[in-house]
Coordinates of C-alpha atoms in Angstrom, one line a residue:
M1 CA 0.0 0.0 0.0
F2 CA 3.0 2.3 0.7
P3 CA 6.1 2.8 -1.4
D4 CA 9.1 0.8 -0.2
N5 CA 11.3 3.9 0.2
G6 CA 8.7 5.9 2.1
K7 CA 8.4 6.6 5.8
A8 CA 5.2 7.0 7.8
V9 CA 4.9 10.4 9.5
C10 CA 2.0 12.2 11.3
C11 CA 0.6 15.4 9.9
A12 CA 0.5 17.9 12.8
P13 CA -2.5 20.1 11.7
C14 CA -4.9 17.2 10.8
H15 CA -3.3 14.3 12.7
E16 CA -3.4 12.1 9.7
R17 CA -0.7 9.4 9.3
V18 CA 0.8 9.6 5.8
R19 CA 3.6 7.9 3.9
V20 CA 6.3 10.4 2.7
P21 CA 9.4 9.5 0.5
E22 CA 12.6 9.5 2.4
S23 CA 14.1 11.8 -0.2
R24 CA 11.6 14.5 0.9
L25 CA 11.9 14.2 4.6
S26 CA 15.0 16.5 4.7
E27 CA 13.1 19.1 2.7
M28 CA 10.1 19.3 5.0
C29 CA 10.1 22.1 7.6
N30 CA 6.7 21.8 9.2
G31 CA 3.4 19.9 9.1
D32 CA 2.0 21.9 6.2
D33 CA 4.5 20.2 3.8
V34 CA 3.3 16.8 4.9
C35 CA -0.3 17.8 4.3
E36 CA 0.5 19.1 0.8
L37 CA 2.2 15.8 -0.1
A38 CA -0.7 13.8 1.3
G39 CA -3.4 15.9 -0.3
H40 CA -4.8 17.2 3.0
E41 CA -4.2 20.9 2.4
A42 CA -7.9 21.9 2.5
D43 CA -8.6 20.3 5.8
C44 CA -5.5 21.7 7.4
A45 CA -6.2 25.2 6.2
I46 CA -9.6 25.1 7.8
A47 CA -8.1 23.8 11.1
S48 CA -5.4 26.5 10.9
S49 CA -8.0 29.2 10.4
A50 CA -10.0 28.0 13.4
D51 CA -6.8 27.9 15.5
A52 CA -5.9 31.4 14.5
Q53 CA -9.4 32.6 15.4
D54 CA -9.2 30.9 18.8
S55 CA -5.9 32.6 19.4
D56 CA -7.4 36.0 18.5
V57 CA -10.3 35.4 20.8
A58 CA -7.9 34.4 23.6
L59 CA -5.8 37.5 23.1
I60 CA -8.9 39.7 23.1
A61 CA -10.1 38.0 26.3
E62 CA -6.7 38.6 27.9
Q63 CA -6.7 42.3 26.9
V64 CA -10.3 42.7 28.3
N65 CA -9.2 41.1 31.6
Q66 CA -6.2 43.5 31.7
I67 CA -8.6 46.5 31.1
L68 CA -11.0 45.2 33.8
T69 CA -8.1 44.9 36.2
T70 CA -7.0 48.5 35.4
T71 CA -10.6 49.7 35.8
T72 CA -10.8 48.0 39.2
K73 CA -7.6 49.7 40.2
H74 CA -9.0 53.1 39.2
D75 CA -12.2 52.4 41.0
T76 CA -10.1 51.8 44.1
Q77 CA -8.4 55.1 43.5
L78 CA -11.7 56.8 43.1
T79 CA -12.9 55.3 46.4
S80 CA -9.8 56.5 48.1
L81 CA -10.3 60.0 46.6
D82 CA -13.8 60.0 47.8
S83 CA -12.6 59.1 51.3
R84 CA -10.1 61.9 51.2
L85 CA -12.8 64.3 50.2
N86 CA -14.9 63.2 53.2
D87 CA -11.8 63.7 55.4
L88 CA -11.4 67.2 54.0
E89 CA -15.1 68.0 54.7
A90 CA -14.6 66.7 58.3
T91 CA -11.5 68.9 58.7
T92 CA -13.4 71.9 57.4
A93 CA -16.2 71.2 59.8
R94 CA -13.7 71.0 62.7
L95 CA -12.1 74.3 61.6
S96 CA -15.4 76.0 61.4
F97 CA -16.3 74.8 64.9
T98 CA -12.9 76.1 66.2
H99 CA -13.6 79.4 64.5
S100 CA -17.0 79.6 66.2
S101 CA -15.5 78.8 69.6
L102 CA -12.8 81.4 69.2
E103 CA -15.4 84.0 68.2
S104 CA -17.5 83.1 71.3
T105 CA -14.4 83.3 73.6
L106 CA -13.5 86.7 72.0
A107 CA -17.0 88.0 72.5
D108 CA -16.9 86.8 76.2
L109 CA -13.7 88.7 76.8
I110 CA -15.0 91.8 75.2
A111 CA -18.1 91.6 77.4
R112 CA -15.8 91.2 80.5
V113 CA -13.7 94.2 79.5
S114 CA -16.8 96.3 78.9
A115 CA -18.1 95.3 82.4
I116 CA -14.8 96.2 84.0
E117 CA -14.8 99.6 82.2
S118 CA -18.3 100.2 83.3
Q119 CA -17.4 99.4 86.9
L120 CA -14.4 101.8 86.7
A121 CA -16.7 104.6 85.4
I122 CA -19.1 104.2 88.4
P123 CA -17.7 105.4 91.8
H124 CA -18.0 102.7 94.5
P125 CA -17.4 103.5 98.2
P126 CA -14.8 102.5 99.1
P127 CA -13.1 102.4 95.7
P128 CA -10.8 99.5 95.0
P129 CA -7.1 100.3 94.6
A130 CA -6.6 101.9 91.2
V131 CA -3.3 100.2 90.7
D132 CA -4.8 96.7 90.9
L133 CA -7.7 97.6 88.5
E134 CA -5.3 99.1 85.9
I135 CA -3.1 96.0 86.0
A136 CA -6.2 93.8 85.5
V137 CA -7.3 95.9 82.6
E138 CA -3.9 95.7 81.0
R139 CA -3.7 91.9 81.4
L140 CA -7.2 91.6 79.9
A141 CA -6.2 93.8 76.9
V142 CA -3.1 91.7 76.3
D143 CA -5.1 88.5 76.4
L144 CA -7.6 90.0 74.0
D145 CA -4.9 91.0 71.5
S146 CA -3.4 87.5 71.7
L147 CA -6.7 85.8 71.1
R148 CA -7.4 88.1 68.1
A149 CA -4.0 87.3 66.6
A150 CA -4.6 83.5 67.2
L151 CA -8.0 83.8 65.5
T152 CA -6.5 85.5 62.5
T153 CA -3.8 82.9 62.1
V154 CA -6.2 80.0 62.4
E155 CA -8.5 81.6 59.7
M156 CA -5.7 82.2 57.3
R157 CA -4.2 78.7 57.7
A158 CA -7.6 77.0 57.4
S159 CA -8.4 79.0 54.2
V160 CA -5.0 78.1 52.6
E161 CA -5.2 74.4 53.5
V162 CA -8.8 74.1 52.2
Q163 CA -8.1 75.8 48.9
S164 CA -4.9 73.7 48.3
E165 CA -6.5 70.4 49.1
S166 CA -9.5 71.2 47.0
L167 CA -7.4 72.1 44.0
R168 CA -5.2 69.0 44.3
L169 CA -8.2 66.6 44.6
R170 CA -9.9 68.3 41.6
E171 CA -6.8 67.6 39.5
E172 CA -6.6 64.0 40.6
F173 CA -10.3 63.5 39.8
Q174 CA -9.9 64.9 36.3
A175 CA -6.9 62.6 35.7
V176 CA -8.8 59.5 36.8
K177 CA -11.8 60.6 34.7
G178 CA -9.6 60.9 31.6
L179 CA -8.2 57.4 32.2
A180 CA -11.7 56.0 32.6
M181 CA -12.8 57.5 29.3
G182 CA -9.7 56.0 27.6
L183 CA -10.5 52.6 29.0
K184 CA -14.1 52.8 27.9
A185 CA -12.9 53.5 24.3
S186 CA -10.5 50.6 24.4
V187 CA -13.2 48.2 25.5
G188 CA -15.5 49.4 22.7
F189 CA -12.7 48.8 20.1
L190 CA -12.0 45.3 21.4
L191 CA -15.7 44.4 21.5
Q192 CA -16.0 45.6 17.9
R193 CA -13.0 43.6 16.8
S194 CA -14.3 40.4 18.5
S195 CA -17.5 40.6 16.5
V196 CA -15.9 39.7 13.1
P197 CA -17.8 36.7 11.5
I198 CA -16.1 33.3 11.8
Q199 CA -17.1 32.3 8.3
Q200 CA -15.2 35.2 6.7
Q201 CA -12.0 34.1 8.4
Q202 CA -12.5 30.5 7.4
Q203 CA -13.0 31.5 3.7
V204 CA -9.8 33.5 3.8
G205 CA -7.9 30.6 5.3
A206 CA -9.3 28.1 2.7
R207 CA -7.8 30.0 -0.2
V208 CA -4.2 29.6 1.2
P209 CA -3.6 25.9 0.1
G210 CA -4.4 26.5 -3.5
T211 CA -1.8 29.4 -3.6
A212 CA 0.8 27.1 -2.0
R213 CA 0.1 24.3 -4.6
A214 CA 0.4 26.8 -7.5
A215 CA 3.7 28.1 -6.1
A216 CA 5.1 24.6 -5.8
S217 CA 4.0 23.7 -9.4
A218 CA 5.6 26.9 -10.7
S219 CA 8.9 26.2 -9.0
G220 CA 9.0 22.6 -10.4
S221 CA 9.5 20.9 -7.0
P222 CA 8.1 17.3 -6.8
S223 CA 4.9 17.0 -4.9
T224 CA 3.5 13.5 -5.1
V225 CA 5.9 11.5 -7.3
T226 CA 9.5 10.7 -6.5
G227 CA 11.6 8.1 -8.3
G228 CA 8.7 7.0 -10.5
K229 CA 6.6 6.0 -7.5
S230 CA 3.5 7.8 -6.2
V231 CA 2.9 8.7 -2.5
V232 CA -0.4 7.1 -1.3
P233 CA -2.1 8.5 1.9
S234 CA -3.1 6.1 4.5
D235 CA -6.8 5.4 5.3
T236 CA -6.1 4.8 9.0
K237 CA -5.9 7.6 11.5
L238 CA -4.0 7.9 14.8

């Protein structure tokens, strides 16, 4: 059934055991040559096209997984950014409460100074020593100036910190938003690419063997006959 000088080999794409002349074994570089000698080029082309399509689908799935991972990472960053915004709001609320407390303390000191000034204006028998009252008034005035300076410092610091943090968080949010839009466009492109019809890819792959056979005929290389003997494919499969 097989030529005497042939050797049985297995075609890799279609898994068909065929008999190939020993003189051609050194010329073969892959399974496609075996299939061409055995007459299995059409079946192997369809199988190769399906394998290529499976490889493309696997690649697209891997890219989609990478995009989903990146999206999850950016979602985490957005959550962290939201948490920092909440912390900033809490800090602003605390600064506002401190400001209100300082204003209340200042108002209380002003009322106390006014009361002392009123008492000094009204004669009381016997009048308290003037020296002690003047010292008390001076101390209260110094405390009042210190509280005013502290209140001004707190207001300026709170305003600067709130403006700086708000600007930085706004810039980070815009950057993350731009990345999210880019990821959305990439997912749309991959989904559009994965919707190519399978039949169109198989038809493109089925035309390849005829081109290989025509090129082999034009170059004058032997295909099925060597030494006056023909290569006969086996009917049995592995």
